[in-house]
Amino acid sequence: MSLQVQYQVPQKEVIELIVIILLIAALGIVLSFLLYFKSKNQQIVEQIKLDNRAKLAVLSSINHEIRTPINAILGYSRMLKKALSQPQELDKIVDKMAWSANLLYSVAENTLNYSKAEAGQLKLNLHSVNLHEYVGNIQDYYRAFSATSGKRLHIVVNESLPQFIELDGTKLFQLMTNIINNAFKYSTGSEVHCYMDLHLKANAKDHRPMLRVLIRDFGDGMSKEALRALVDPFMHAANSPIAATSGMGLGLYTCNRLLEQIGGRFRLRSQKGKGTTVLLHFPCQLSAAKERLTLQYDQQKVLIIDDNLFNLEICRAMLEHYHFQTFSTDNTEQALKMLVNHLPQIVIVDYRLQEMNGLQLVRQMQQVLQNLVSDSPIEHHCRFFLLSANDCDDIPELASFPEVHFMQKPFSAEVFLSKLAVKE
């Protein structure tokens, strides 16, 4: 006799078991998501903290660097008043004030280009540069510093370099002065040497020439920790002397990133006790014209529009030095009247005006001139220059004005003349 027992699980219990399994699985999934989001959120918080520390480091660096030239300018201004009765001292004080003002400009350029490098928005603004004048300006830039510090800058330009070359003079000036400033500031040597020549790659895919700039000091050299500034300008140990010398990291880092993004090269070699050598490869183009077009500046009328009276005064003084006839106003309505009354050959307009932006004013002026030409047998040609503290890429509507020459502040007579000398 056999006993058989049969048991059938009730459907209700099966459903309950399946529901329990699904709930456990769902709970596991939810917990996994919570852990993932917690980890992700922690990463975001850490990144925000790192970004905030970097921003604070940038601001601290700017604050440290900007106070020295500001204090110098204020101090030299007071000295200048006292020295009015001593003409032999005036030149020295003015040179030192100019040096301090240039340091302020360097800080502004470093800050702007650092931001653009981080955003990947650095571009070149090429214009014709007279290398002999350019090198002379750099030497003048360091003359006051050399007189104060006892350190000297020697620049040698290879004879193979043409007199005129197409490059972004503003960015090259920033690069060179950053490196030379570091050499003067941190090197124990008394001299800094600079050598410039043209580098052509014969068999390279990219046939663009490079302006090669080698800068060498003869000090103690840089430590390994200081060299890290090329890739991370703010990671310095708290007890490091580098941490107390703000500005060096930001300058080197910006130089490296700037050249990376514009297709150049940055090489640095430093040995303890043997000094530091920096090699820059800066993109350029050979100018088709062998010499600059000669202009009769004393026959050129220039209308300047800027809502800042100091800018107007400085711009007028610089152009009158070259015997331009200048007219200026800080009012757009008055500018349109002066355009009709004086018929200038050149108009320089600031981008940021109170009533409208500079390009809107240019459009109105072009329309006024077009109406004048259509109602008169006299043909008049006017060239427009737009002046802005921003890069040309920061002004999207500028692409609709190919006839307008762009210039970045501060106003440079050399850049203005180089653009003016180009035949249209």
Coordinates of C-alpha atoms in Angstrom, one line a residue:
M1 CA 0.0 0.0 0.0
S2 CA 1.5 3.4 -1.0
L3 CA 0.7 6.8 0.3
Q4 CA 0.8 9.7 -2.1
V5 CA 0.6 13.3 -0.9
Q6 CA -0.1 16.0 -3.4
Y7 CA 0.1 19.6 -2.6
Q8 CA -0.6 22.5 -4.9
V9 CA 0.6 25.9 -4.0
P10 CA -2.2 28.4 -3.9
Q11 CA -2.1 30.9 -6.7
K12 CA -2.4 33.6 -4.1
E13 CA 0.9 32.6 -2.4
V14 CA 2.7 32.4 -5.8
I15 CA 1.6 35.9 -6.6
E16 CA 2.7 37.1 -3.2
L17 CA 6.1 35.5 -3.6
I18 CA 6.6 37.0 -7.0
V19 CA 5.5 40.4 -5.7
I20 CA 8.0 40.1 -2.8
I21 CA 10.8 39.2 -5.2
L22 CA 9.9 42.1 -7.5
L23 CA 9.8 44.5 -4.5
I24 CA 13.2 43.3 -3.3
A25 CA 14.6 43.7 -6.9
A26 CA 13.0 47.1 -7.2
L27 CA 14.4 48.1 -3.8
G28 CA 17.9 47.0 -4.9
I29 CA 17.6 49.0 -8.1
V30 CA 16.4 52.0 -6.2
L31 CA 19.3 51.7 -3.7
S32 CA 21.7 51.3 -6.6
F33 CA 20.4 54.5 -8.2
L34 CA 20.6 56.3 -4.8
L35 CA 24.2 55.1 -4.3
Y36 CA 25.1 56.1 -7.9
F37 CA 23.5 59.6 -7.6
K38 CA 25.1 60.0 -4.2
S39 CA 28.5 59.2 -5.7
K40 CA 27.8 61.4 -8.7
N41 CA 26.7 64.2 -6.4
Q42 CA 29.8 63.9 -4.3
Q43 CA 31.9 64.1 -7.5
I44 CA 30.0 67.2 -8.5
V45 CA 30.4 68.8 -5.1
E46 CA 34.2 68.0 -5.2
Q47 CA 34.5 69.5 -8.7
I48 CA 32.6 72.6 -7.6
K49 CA 35.0 72.9 -4.6
L50 CA 38.0 72.5 -6.9
D51 CA 36.5 75.1 -9.4
N52 CA 35.9 77.5 -6.5
R53 CA 39.4 77.0 -5.2
A54 CA 40.8 77.7 -8.7
K55 CA 38.6 80.8 -9.1
L56 CA 39.7 82.0 -5.7
A57 CA 43.3 81.3 -6.6
V58 CA 42.9 83.3 -9.9
L59 CA 41.3 86.2 -8.0
S60 CA 44.0 86.0 -5.4
S61 CA 46.7 86.0 -8.0
I62 CA 45.1 89.0 -9.8
N63 CA 44.6 90.9 -6.6
H64 CA 48.3 90.3 -5.6
E65 CA 49.6 91.2 -9.0
I66 CA 47.4 94.3 -9.6
R67 CA 48.2 96.0 -6.3
T68 CA 51.9 96.5 -6.9
P69 CA 51.5 98.5 -10.2
I70 CA 48.5 100.4 -8.8
N71 CA 50.5 101.4 -5.7
A72 CA 53.4 102.3 -8.0
I73 CA 51.3 104.5 -10.2
L74 CA 49.8 106.3 -7.2
G75 CA 53.2 106.8 -5.6
Y76 CA 54.9 108.0 -8.8
S77 CA 52.0 110.4 -9.5
R78 CA 52.7 112.1 -6.1
M79 CA 56.4 112.1 -6.9
L80 CA 55.7 113.6 -10.3
K81 CA 54.0 116.6 -8.7
K82 CA 57.0 117.2 -6.5
A83 CA 59.4 116.7 -9.4
L84 CA 57.9 119.4 -11.6
S85 CA 60.6 121.8 -10.5
Q86 CA 63.3 119.1 -11.4
P87 CA 63.0 118.4 -15.1
Q88 CA 65.9 115.9 -15.0
E89 CA 63.8 113.6 -12.7
L90 CA 60.6 113.8 -14.8
D91 CA 61.7 111.3 -17.5
K92 CA 62.6 108.7 -15.0
I93 CA 59.3 109.0 -13.1
V94 CA 57.3 108.9 -16.3
D95 CA 59.1 105.8 -17.5
K96 CA 58.4 104.1 -14.2
M97 CA 54.7 105.1 -14.4
A98 CA 54.6 103.7 -17.9
W99 CA 56.2 100.4 -16.7
S100 CA 53.6 100.1 -13.9
A101 CA 50.7 100.8 -16.3
N102 CA 52.1 98.1 -18.6
L103 CA 52.1 95.7 -15.7
L104 CA 48.4 96.4 -15.2
Y105 CA 47.8 95.7 -18.8
S106 CA 49.7 92.5 -18.6
V107 CA 47.6 91.3 -15.7
A108 CA 44.4 92.1 -17.7
E109 CA 45.7 90.2 -20.7
N110 CA 46.7 87.2 -18.7
T111 CA 43.3 87.1 -17.0
L112 CA 41.4 87.4 -20.3
N113 CA 43.6 84.8 -22.1
Y114 CA 43.5 82.4 -19.2
S115 CA 39.7 82.5 -19.3
K116 CA 39.6 82.1 -23.1
A117 CA 42.2 79.2 -22.9
E118 CA 40.0 77.4 -20.4
A119 CA 37.0 77.8 -22.7
G120 CA 39.0 76.9 -25.8
Q121 CA 38.2 80.2 -27.6
L122 CA 41.7 81.6 -28.2
K123 CA 42.2 82.9 -31.8
L124 CA 44.8 84.9 -33.6
N125 CA 44.2 88.5 -34.9
L126 CA 46.9 88.9 -37.5
H127 CA 48.2 92.3 -38.6
S128 CA 51.4 93.6 -40.2
V129 CA 54.1 94.3 -37.7
N130 CA 57.4 96.2 -38.3
L131 CA 59.8 93.9 -36.3
H132 CA 62.4 96.6 -35.9
E133 CA 59.8 98.9 -34.3
Y134 CA 58.3 96.0 -32.3
V135 CA 61.6 95.0 -30.8
G136 CA 62.3 98.7 -30.0
N137 CA 59.0 98.9 -28.2
I138 CA 59.9 95.9 -26.1
Q139 CA 63.3 97.3 -25.2
D140 CA 61.7 100.6 -24.3
Y141 CA 59.2 98.7 -22.1
Y142 CA 62.1 97.3 -20.0
R143 CA 64.3 100.4 -19.9
A144 CA 62.6 101.8 -16.8
F145 CA 62.7 98.4 -15.1
S146 CA 66.4 97.9 -15.9
A147 CA 67.2 101.3 -14.5
T148 CA 65.5 100.4 -11.2
S149 CA 66.6 96.7 -10.9
G150 CA 70.0 96.8 -12.3
K151 CA 69.1 93.9 -14.7
R152 CA 69.4 94.2 -18.4
L153 CA 67.6 92.7 -21.4
H154 CA 69.6 91.9 -24.6
I155 CA 67.6 91.2 -27.8
V156 CA 69.2 89.9 -30.9
V157 CA 67.1 89.6 -34.2
N158 CA 68.4 87.3 -36.9
E159 CA 69.3 89.1 -40.1
S160 CA 67.2 86.6 -42.1
L161 CA 64.0 88.0 -40.5
P162 CA 62.0 90.3 -42.9
Q163 CA 61.3 93.8 -41.7
F164 CA 57.5 93.3 -41.9
I165 CA 55.6 90.1 -40.9
E166 CA 52.0 89.2 -40.3
L167 CA 51.3 88.1 -36.7
D168 CA 49.2 88.8 -33.6
G169 CA 51.4 91.4 -32.0
T170 CA 49.3 91.7 -28.8
K171 CA 49.5 88.0 -27.9
L172 CA 53.2 87.7 -28.8
F173 CA 53.9 90.7 -26.7
Q174 CA 52.0 89.1 -23.8
L175 CA 54.0 85.8 -24.2
M176 CA 57.4 87.5 -24.4
T177 CA 56.8 89.9 -21.5
N178 CA 55.4 87.1 -19.3
I179 CA 58.6 85.1 -19.8
I180 CA 60.9 88.0 -19.5
N181 CA 59.1 89.3 -16.4
N182 CA 59.5 85.9 -14.8
A183 CA 63.2 85.9 -15.7
F184 CA 63.7 89.4 -14.2
K185 CA 61.5 88.7 -11.2
Y186 CA 62.7 85.3 -10.1
S187 CA 66.2 84.9 -11.6
T188 CA 69.2 85.8 -9.5
G189 CA 71.2 86.6 -12.7
S190 CA 71.7 90.2 -13.9
E191 CA 71.0 89.6 -17.6
V192 CA 68.2 88.1 -19.7
H193 CA 69.0 87.3 -23.4
C194 CA 66.4 87.1 -26.1
Y195 CA 67.0 85.7 -29.6
M196 CA 64.4 85.9 -32.5
D197 CA 64.5 84.2 -35.9
L198 CA 62.2 82.6 -38.5
H199 CA 61.6 78.8 -38.5
L200 CA 60.5 77.1 -41.7
K201 CA 59.6 73.4 -41.8
A202 CA 60.6 72.1 -45.2
N203 CA 58.9 68.7 -45.2
A204 CA 56.0 69.3 -42.8
K205 CA 52.4 69.1 -43.7
D206 CA 51.8 72.5 -42.1
H207 CA 53.9 74.9 -44.1
R208 CA 53.1 77.9 -41.9
P209 CA 56.3 79.7 -40.8
M210 CA 56.9 80.1 -37.1
L211 CA 58.6 83.1 -35.4
R212 CA 61.0 81.5 -33.0
V213 CA 61.8 83.3 -29.8
L214 CA 64.3 82.0 -27.3
I215 CA 64.5 83.6 -23.9
R216 CA 67.3 82.7 -21.4
D217 CA 68.2 83.8 -17.9
F218 CA 71.3 82.9 -16.0
G219 CA 69.9 82.4 -12.5
D220 CA 69.5 79.5 -10.2
G221 CA 67.0 77.6 -12.3
M222 CA 63.5 76.4 -11.4
S223 CA 62.5 73.7 -9.0
K224 CA 60.4 70.7 -10.1
E225 CA 57.5 72.1 -8.1
A226 CA 57.7 75.4 -10.0
L227 CA 57.8 73.5 -13.3
R228 CA 54.4 72.1 -12.4
A229 CA 53.0 75.5 -13.1
L230 CA 52.9 74.7 -16.8
V231 CA 50.1 72.2 -16.3
D232 CA 48.5 73.4 -13.0
P233 CA 49.2 77.0 -12.0
F234 CA 47.7 76.7 -8.5
M235 CA 48.9 73.3 -7.0
H236 CA 51.7 74.5 -4.8
A237 CA 52.6 73.3 -1.4
A238 CA 51.6 75.6 1.4
N239 CA 55.2 75.9 2.6
S240 CA 56.6 76.4 -0.9
P241 CA 58.1 79.8 -1.7
I242 CA 56.2 79.5 -5.0
A243 CA 53.0 79.8 -3.2
A244 CA 54.0 83.2 -1.9
T245 CA 55.0 84.6 -5.3
S246 CA 51.6 84.9 -7.0
G247 CA 51.5 85.4 -10.7
M248 CA 54.3 83.1 -12.0
G249 CA 52.1 80.0 -12.3
L250 CA 49.2 81.8 -14.0
G251 CA 51.6 83.4 -16.5
L252 CA 53.4 80.2 -17.5
Y253 CA 50.2 78.2 -17.6
T254 CA 48.6 80.8 -19.8
C255 CA 51.6 80.9 -22.2
N256 CA 51.5 77.1 -22.5
R257 CA 47.8 76.9 -23.1
L258 CA 47.8 79.9 -25.5
L259 CA 50.4 78.4 -27.8
E260 CA 48.7 75.0 -27.7
Q261 CA 45.5 76.5 -29.0
I262 CA 46.9 78.7 -31.7
G263 CA 49.1 76.0 -33.2
G264 CA 52.4 77.1 -31.6
R265 CA 54.9 75.4 -29.3
F266 CA 56.1 76.1 -25.8
R267 CA 59.3 74.5 -24.5
L268 CA 61.0 75.1 -21.2
R269 CA 64.3 73.7 -19.9
S270 CA 65.7 74.6 -16.5
Q271 CA 68.6 73.2 -14.4
K272 CA 69.5 74.1 -10.9
G273 CA 72.4 76.5 -11.0
K274 CA 72.3 76.9 -14.8
G275 CA 69.3 79.1 -15.4
T276 CA 66.2 78.7 -17.4
T277 CA 65.6 78.7 -21.2
V278 CA 62.2 79.1 -22.8
L279 CA 61.6 78.5 -26.5
L280 CA 58.4 79.8 -28.2
H281 CA 57.2 78.9 -31.7
F282 CA 54.6 81.6 -32.6
P283 CA 52.5 81.2 -35.9
C284 CA 53.0 84.0 -38.4
Q285 CA 52.7 84.8 -42.1
L286 CA 55.2 86.4 -44.4
S287 CA 54.0 89.8 -45.6
A288 CA 53.6 90.2 -49.3
A289 CA 54.5 93.8 -49.1
K290 CA 58.2 94.4 -48.5
E291 CA 57.6 97.9 -47.0
R292 CA 54.8 99.8 -45.5
L293 CA 52.8 102.1 -47.7
T294 CA 53.8 105.7 -47.1
L295 CA 50.8 108.0 -46.2
Q296 CA 50.5 111.7 -45.8
Y297 CA 49.1 111.6 -42.4
D298 CA 48.8 115.4 -42.1
Q299 CA 46.1 115.2 -44.9
Q300 CA 44.0 112.6 -43.1
K301 CA 41.0 113.7 -41.0
V302 CA 40.0 111.3 -38.2
L303 CA 36.8 111.3 -36.3
I304 CA 36.9 109.5 -32.9
I305 CA 33.8 108.5 -31.0
D306 CA 34.1 107.2 -27.4
D307 CA 31.9 107.9 -24.3
N308 CA 35.1 107.9 -22.1
L309 CA 36.7 111.3 -22.2
F310 CA 40.0 110.0 -21.0
N311 CA 40.1 107.5 -24.0
L312 CA 39.3 110.4 -26.3
E313 CA 42.1 112.6 -25.0
I314 CA 44.7 109.8 -25.2
C315 CA 43.7 108.7 -28.7
R316 CA 43.7 112.3 -30.0
A317 CA 47.2 112.9 -28.6
M318 CA 48.6 109.7 -30.1
L319 CA 47.2 110.5 -33.6
E320 CA 48.1 114.2 -33.5
H321 CA 51.7 113.0 -32.9
Y322 CA 51.5 111.6 -36.4
H323 CA 50.0 114.9 -37.7
F324 CA 46.5 113.6 -38.2
Q325 CA 43.6 116.2 -38.0
T326 CA 41.5 114.9 -35.2
F327 CA 37.9 115.5 -34.3
S328 CA 36.2 113.8 -31.3
T329 CA 33.0 113.5 -29.5
D330 CA 31.4 111.3 -26.8
N331 CA 27.9 111.6 -28.3
T332 CA 26.5 109.6 -31.2
E333 CA 24.2 112.4 -32.4
Q334 CA 27.0 114.9 -32.5
A335 CA 29.2 112.2 -34.2
L336 CA 26.7 112.1 -37.1
K337 CA 26.8 115.9 -37.5
M338 CA 30.5 116.0 -37.4
L339 CA 30.6 113.3 -40.1
V340 CA 28.7 115.5 -42.4
N341 CA 30.5 118.8 -41.5
H342 CA 34.1 117.4 -41.7
L343 CA 33.8 114.4 -44.0
P344 CA 36.7 112.5 -42.3
Q345 CA 38.7 109.8 -44.2
I346 CA 38.9 107.7 -41.0
V347 CA 36.4 107.0 -38.3
I348 CA 37.4 105.3 -35.0
V349 CA 34.4 104.3 -32.9
D350 CA 34.3 102.5 -29.6
Y351 CA 32.0 99.4 -29.5
R352 CA 30.4 100.2 -26.2
L353 CA 28.6 103.5 -26.4
Q354 CA 25.7 104.8 -24.3
E355 CA 23.1 105.3 -26.9
M356 CA 24.0 102.3 -29.2
N357 CA 26.8 100.0 -30.0
G358 CA 29.6 101.1 -32.3
L359 CA 28.6 98.9 -35.2
Q360 CA 25.0 100.3 -35.2
L361 CA 26.6 103.8 -35.4
V362 CA 28.8 102.6 -38.2
R363 CA 25.8 101.4 -40.1
Q364 CA 24.1 104.8 -39.7
M365 CA 27.2 106.6 -40.8
Q366 CA 27.5 104.5 -43.9
Q367 CA 24.0 105.3 -44.8
V368 CA 24.6 109.0 -44.3
L369 CA 27.7 108.9 -46.5
Q370 CA 25.8 106.9 -49.1
N371 CA 23.1 109.6 -49.2
L372 CA 25.7 112.4 -49.5
V373 CA 27.5 110.7 -52.3
S374 CA 24.2 110.1 -54.2
D375 CA 23.3 113.8 -53.9
S376 CA 26.7 115.1 -54.8
P377 CA 29.2 114.6 -57.6
I378 CA 32.0 114.5 -55.1
E379 CA 33.2 111.0 -54.2
H380 CA 34.2 110.4 -50.6
H381 CA 35.7 107.3 -49.2
C382 CA 35.8 106.6 -45.4
R383 CA 37.5 103.8 -43.5
F384 CA 36.0 102.6 -40.3
F385 CA 37.8 101.2 -37.2
L386 CA 36.1 99.5 -34.3
L387 CA 37.8 99.7 -30.9
S388 CA 36.9 97.2 -28.2
A389 CA 38.3 95.8 -25.0
N390 CA 37.1 92.4 -26.1
D391 CA 38.4 90.1 -28.8
C392 CA 36.8 90.3 -32.2
D393 CA 35.3 86.8 -31.6
D394 CA 33.3 88.3 -28.7
I395 CA 31.4 90.5 -31.1
P396 CA 29.3 88.2 -33.3
E397 CA 27.8 90.9 -35.5
L398 CA 31.3 92.0 -36.5
A399 CA 31.2 89.3 -39.2
S400 CA 28.5 91.3 -41.0
F401 CA 30.9 94.3 -41.3
P402 CA 33.9 92.9 -43.3
E403 CA 34.9 96.5 -44.3
V404 CA 35.4 97.5 -40.6
H405 CA 38.9 97.1 -39.2
F406 CA 38.9 95.7 -35.7
M407 CA 41.4 96.9 -33.0
Q408 CA 41.6 95.8 -29.4
K409 CA 42.2 98.2 -26.5
P410 CA 44.3 99.8 -25.4
F411 CA 44.6 101.8 -28.6
S412 CA 48.0 101.2 -30.3
A413 CA 49.1 103.8 -32.9
E414 CA 51.5 101.1 -34.4
V415 CA 48.7 98.6 -34.9
F416 CA 46.5 101.4 -36.3
L417 CA 49.1 102.6 -38.8
S418 CA 49.8 99.0 -39.9
K419 CA 46.1 98.4 -40.7
L420 CA 45.8 101.8 -42.3
A421 CA 48.7 101.1 -44.6
V422 CA 47.0 98.1 -46.1
K423 CA 45.5 99.0 -49.5
E424 CA 41.8 98.1 -49.8

